[in-house]
């Protein structure tokens, strides 16, 4: 369905072993935003998540399901969903977790902000944002990781790793999804960085992020390592590019 100001909107929800959460979070989303469609992208979950998704879609024409054959990472699932949504002609394509950490009842904040932006991020680390049920150690890691992104890439985004966001379809078309290689959580920083590099408008709105209470987190040491390596590589490349641009300007005087 459509929003008069924004057009057709769909939220992409990637899943892997979210049988305990999927029906609950999709129900909340459909209640909070009845005009927003839902796409569930399941990576062949062994716990039956895909079957639950099919049942939800059979009962609600605004829910669609994409079944993937393997667990290939968060970024790969989102890219698949984004391409499907673009092909279906959606004007706004959003993303959110299936575990309840992103509250559908706050989606209206992002929708309102998107009227004047190309990408809106629901942020934990702007004034008014918060996290619930996180130990201080995890908050330190998240804040530190985002600071690292800002320093190394020159990013203006305070919560580049956040996964509650809305893209205009034109934004996704401009940032060349076909060249995105990041598969894990670094995917979020990657797309925010590409949006900034394209000269598009990014707005962060404060949200309350709630740590999952059911099921297991998908974050792992390997995922964190991939993120650090890729961000470091991008940052060093950007710094070299900045030096070359400065030298070129100096030589041209």
Short mmCIF file of C-alpha atoms in Angstrom, two decimals:
data_model
loop_
_atom_site.label_atom_id
_atom_site.label_comp_id
_atom_site.label_asym_id
_atom_site.label_seq_id
_atom_site.Cartn_x
_atom_site.Cartn_y
_atom_site.Cartn_z
CA UNK A 1 0.00 0.00 0.00
CA UNK A 2 1.07 3.65 -0.14
CA UNK A 3 1.66 6.78 1.93
CA UNK A 4 0.45 10.00 0.24
CA UNK A 5 3.73 11.78 0.96
CA UNK A 6 6.17 8.94 0.34
CA UNK A 7 4.51 6.44 -2.00
CA UNK A 8 4.67 2.67 -1.63
CA UNK A 9 6.63 1.51 1.43
CA UNK A 10 8.00 -1.89 2.38
CA UNK A 11 10.06 -3.04 5.38
CA UNK A 12 12.58 -5.81 4.72
CA UNK A 13 13.09 -8.16 7.68
CA UNK A 14 15.90 -10.73 7.34
CA UNK A 15 15.51 -13.89 9.42
CA UNK A 16 17.57 -16.82 10.56
CA UNK A 17 16.18 -18.92 13.41
CA UNK A 18 13.64 -16.31 14.54
CA UNK A 19 10.68 -18.66 15.08
CA UNK A 20 10.20 -17.26 18.58
CA UNK A 21 9.97 -13.67 17.38
CA UNK A 22 8.73 -13.44 13.81
CA UNK A 23 4.96 -13.55 14.24
CA UNK A 24 5.18 -11.23 17.24
CA UNK A 25 7.26 -8.55 15.50
CA UNK A 26 5.37 -8.70 12.19
CA UNK A 27 2.07 -8.40 14.06
CA UNK A 28 3.32 -5.30 15.85
CA UNK A 29 4.53 -3.79 12.58
CA UNK A 30 1.25 -4.42 10.78
CA UNK A 31 -0.67 -2.89 13.70
CA UNK A 32 1.60 0.15 14.04
CA UNK A 33 1.77 0.90 10.30
CA UNK A 34 -1.09 -0.80 8.41
CA UNK A 35 -0.14 0.91 5.13
CA UNK A 36 3.41 -0.49 5.16
CA UNK A 37 4.11 -3.78 3.40
CA UNK A 38 6.48 -6.41 4.78
CA UNK A 39 9.09 -8.59 3.10
CA UNK A 40 10.56 -11.45 5.12
CA UNK A 41 13.88 -12.74 3.77
CA UNK A 42 14.64 -16.10 5.35
CA UNK A 43 18.04 -17.78 5.03
CA UNK A 44 16.75 -21.35 5.17
CA UNK A 45 16.25 -21.30 8.95
CA UNK A 46 16.35 -24.82 10.44
CA UNK A 47 13.94 -23.85 13.24
CA UNK A 48 10.91 -23.41 10.94
CA UNK A 49 11.00 -19.62 10.63
CA UNK A 50 10.37 -19.92 6.90
CA UNK A 51 7.19 -21.93 7.48
CA UNK A 52 5.91 -19.29 9.89
CA UNK A 53 6.67 -16.61 7.31
CA UNK A 54 4.72 -18.52 4.65
CA UNK A 55 1.75 -18.85 7.00
CA UNK A 56 1.78 -15.12 7.72
CA UNK A 57 1.96 -14.30 4.01
CA UNK A 58 -0.89 -16.66 3.19
CA UNK A 59 -3.12 -14.77 5.65
CA UNK A 60 -2.06 -11.23 4.69
CA UNK A 61 -1.57 -9.97 1.10
CA UNK A 62 0.73 -7.20 2.36
CA UNK A 63 3.31 -9.74 3.50
CA UNK A 64 5.66 -11.43 1.07
CA UNK A 65 8.40 -14.00 1.67
CA UNK A 66 11.74 -14.57 -0.01
CA UNK A 67 13.35 -17.95 0.68
CA UNK A 68 17.12 -18.15 0.32
CA UNK A 69 18.99 -21.44 0.19
CA UNK A 70 21.76 -20.68 2.68
CA UNK A 71 22.86 -18.44 5.51
CA UNK A 72 25.07 -15.94 3.69
CA UNK A 73 25.10 -13.00 6.09
CA UNK A 74 22.93 -10.05 7.00
CA UNK A 75 24.15 -7.88 4.15
CA UNK A 76 23.48 -10.55 1.53
CA UNK A 77 19.93 -11.02 2.82
CA UNK A 78 19.25 -7.28 2.75
CA UNK A 79 20.70 -6.89 -0.75
CA UNK A 80 18.44 -9.68 -1.99
CA UNK A 81 15.41 -8.05 -0.38
CA UNK A 82 16.31 -4.58 -1.65
CA UNK A 83 16.62 -5.82 -5.23
CA UNK A 84 13.27 -7.61 -4.98
CA UNK A 85 11.63 -4.47 -3.58
CA UNK A 86 13.13 -2.22 -6.25
CA UNK A 87 11.94 -4.60 -8.96
CA UNK A 88 8.45 -4.49 -7.43
CA UNK A 89 8.38 -0.70 -7.73
CA UNK A 90 8.46 0.37 -4.06
CA UNK A 91 9.27 4.02 -3.41
CA UNK A 92 10.60 3.53 0.12
CA UNK A 93 12.51 0.45 1.29
CA UNK A 94 13.23 0.00 4.98
CA UNK A 95 15.07 -2.45 7.14
CA UNK A 96 14.61 -3.69 10.68
CA UNK A 97 15.55 -6.67 12.84
CA UNK A 98 13.16 -9.51 13.59
CA UNK A 99 14.15 -9.82 17.25
CA UNK A 100 12.21 -6.85 18.66
CA UNK A 101 15.21 -4.59 19.18
CA UNK A 102 13.68 -2.15 16.68
CA UNK A 103 10.24 -1.09 17.81
CA UNK A 104 7.66 -0.82 15.01
CA UNK A 105 5.80 1.70 17.15
CA UNK A 106 8.69 4.14 16.49
CA UNK A 107 8.68 3.71 12.72
CA UNK A 108 6.52 6.81 12.33
CA UNK A 109 9.50 8.89 13.48
CA UNK A 110 11.58 7.63 10.57
CA UNK A 111 8.75 8.03 8.07
CA UNK A 112 8.22 11.66 9.04
CA UNK A 113 11.95 12.42 8.75
CA UNK A 114 12.18 10.77 5.32
CA UNK A 115 9.99 13.51 3.84
CA UNK A 116 13.14 15.68 3.87
CA UNK A 117 15.93 13.09 3.51
CA UNK A 118 17.28 10.35 1.26
CA UNK A 119 18.20 7.99 4.10
CA UNK A 120 16.86 8.02 7.66
CA UNK A 121 18.58 6.09 10.43
CA UNK A 122 17.01 5.24 13.77
CA UNK A 123 19.94 6.13 15.99
CA UNK A 124 20.95 5.01 19.47
CA UNK A 125 23.75 7.56 19.78
CA UNK A 126 22.17 10.92 18.99
CA UNK A 127 20.58 13.01 21.77
CA UNK A 128 17.37 11.31 22.84
CA UNK A 129 18.48 7.87 21.67
CA UNK A 130 19.00 5.03 24.15
CA UNK A 131 19.61 1.33 24.64
CA UNK A 132 17.82 -1.01 27.04
CA UNK A 133 19.31 -4.11 28.69
CA UNK A 134 22.81 -3.66 27.33
CA UNK A 135 25.85 -4.15 29.56
CA UNK A 136 28.23 -1.20 29.67
CA UNK A 137 30.83 -3.27 27.81
CA UNK A 138 28.60 -3.65 24.76
CA UNK A 139 27.63 0.00 24.79
CA UNK A 140 31.32 0.91 24.93
CA UNK A 141 32.06 -1.34 21.94
CA UNK A 142 29.21 0.10 19.89
CA UNK A 143 30.03 3.71 20.69
CA UNK A 144 33.72 3.05 20.11
CA UNK A 145 33.07 1.30 16.81
CA UNK A 146 30.96 4.18 15.56
CA UNK A 147 33.59 6.69 16.65
CA UNK A 148 36.16 4.65 14.72
CA UNK A 149 33.95 4.86 11.61
CA UNK A 150 33.56 8.64 11.95
CA UNK A 151 37.28 9.25 12.43
CA UNK A 152 38.56 6.86 9.78
CA UNK A 153 35.98 7.56 7.08
CA UNK A 154 35.19 11.15 7.92
CA UNK A 155 31.57 10.11 8.37
CA UNK A 156 29.03 12.46 9.89
CA UNK A 157 26.74 9.62 10.98
CA UNK A 158 26.80 8.92 14.71
CA UNK A 159 25.23 5.46 14.49
CA UNK A 160 26.49 4.05 11.19
CA UNK A 161 26.00 0.45 12.38
CA UNK A 162 22.30 0.91 13.16
CA UNK A 163 19.91 -1.41 11.35
CA UNK A 164 16.60 0.45 11.69
CA UNK A 165 16.46 2.67 8.62
CA UNK A 166 14.55 3.85 5.57
CA UNK A 167 15.91 4.42 2.07
CA UNK A 168 14.24 6.17 -0.80
CA UNK A 169 14.38 3.88 -3.83
CA UNK A 170 16.39 6.52 -5.68
CA UNK A 171 19.03 6.37 -2.95
CA UNK A 172 19.53 2.64 -3.37
CA UNK A 173 19.71 3.09 -7.13
CA UNK A 174 22.41 5.76 -6.83
CA UNK A 175 24.76 3.90 -4.46
CA UNK A 176 25.39 0.91 -6.75
CA UNK A 177 24.13 -2.08 -4.77
CA UNK A 178 25.73 -4.40 -7.33
CA UNK A 179 29.22 -3.48 -6.08
CA UNK A 180 28.45 -4.05 -2.37
CA UNK A 181 30.48 -6.98 -1.04
CA UNK A 182 30.05 -6.63 2.73
CA UNK A 183 28.00 -9.53 4.07
CA UNK A 184 27.84 -9.02 7.83
CA UNK A 185 26.94 -6.10 10.07
CA UNK A 186 29.52 -3.86 8.36
CA UNK A 187 26.93 -3.71 5.58
CA UNK A 188 25.15 -0.99 7.55
CA UNK A 189 28.21 1.25 7.72
CA UNK A 190 28.95 0.51 4.07
CA UNK A 191 25.57 1.76 2.81
CA UNK A 192 25.62 4.83 5.06
CA UNK A 193 29.09 5.70 3.76
CA UNK A 194 28.04 5.20 0.13
CA UNK A 195 25.02 7.45 0.70
CA UNK A 196 27.22 10.19 2.14
CA UNK A 197 29.73 9.84 -0.69
CA UNK A 198 26.92 10.24 -3.21
CA UNK A 199 26.12 13.64 -1.70
CA UNK A 200 22.70 12.54 -0.47
CA UNK A 201 20.95 13.67 2.71
CA UNK A 202 21.16 11.44 5.80
CA UNK A 203 19.03 12.19 8.85
CA UNK A 204 19.31 10.42 12.21
CA UNK A 205 16.33 10.28 14.55
CA UNK A 206 16.61 9.06 18.15
CA UNK A 207 15.14 5.66 18.99
CA UNK A 208 15.03 3.37 21.99
CA UNK A 209 16.85 0.15 21.13
CA UNK A 210 15.84 -2.89 23.19
CA UNK A 211 18.08 -5.94 23.44
CA UNK A 212 16.37 -9.14 22.35
CA UNK A 213 14.70 -11.21 25.08
CA UNK A 214 14.02 -14.34 22.99
CA UNK A 215 16.36 -16.32 20.76
CA UNK A 216 20.11 -16.02 20.23
CA UNK A 217 22.07 -13.03 18.98
CA UNK A 218 23.69 -13.43 15.55
CA UNK A 219 26.66 -11.21 16.47
CA UNK A 220 29.96 -13.11 16.65
CA UNK A 221 33.68 -12.48 16.83
CA UNK A 222 34.03 -13.22 13.12
CA UNK A 223 31.39 -10.63 12.27
CA UNK A 224 33.13 -8.00 14.39
CA UNK A 225 36.50 -8.82 12.83
CA UNK A 226 35.09 -8.47 9.31
CA UNK A 227 33.66 -5.09 10.22
CA UNK A 228 36.94 -3.75 11.58
CA UNK A 229 38.96 -4.99 8.62
CA UNK A 230 36.64 -3.56 5.99
CA UNK A 231 36.19 -0.20 7.69
CA UNK A 232 39.96 0.11 8.12
CA UNK A 233 40.52 -0.66 4.45
CA UNK A 234 37.90 1.90 3.37
CA UNK A 235 39.31 4.49 5.75
CA UNK A 236 42.90 4.10 4.52
CA UNK A 237 41.69 4.31 0.92
CA UNK A 238 39.73 7.48 1.68
CA UNK A 239 42.67 9.09 3.47
CA UNK A 240 44.96 8.34 0.50
CA UNK A 241 42.36 9.84 -1.82
CA UNK A 242 42.16 12.97 0.32
CA UNK A 243 45.95 13.37 0.23
CA UNK A 244 45.97 12.99 -3.57
CA UNK A 245 43.18 15.57 -3.95
CA UNK A 246 45.05 18.02 -1.71
CA UNK A 247 48.29 17.55 -3.66
CA UNK A 248 46.47 17.99 -6.97
CA UNK A 249 44.94 21.26 -5.76
CA UNK A 250 48.33 22.47 -4.49
CA UNK A 251 50.06 21.62 -7.78
CA UNK A 252 47.32 23.39 -9.71
CA UNK A 253 47.91 26.72 -7.99
#
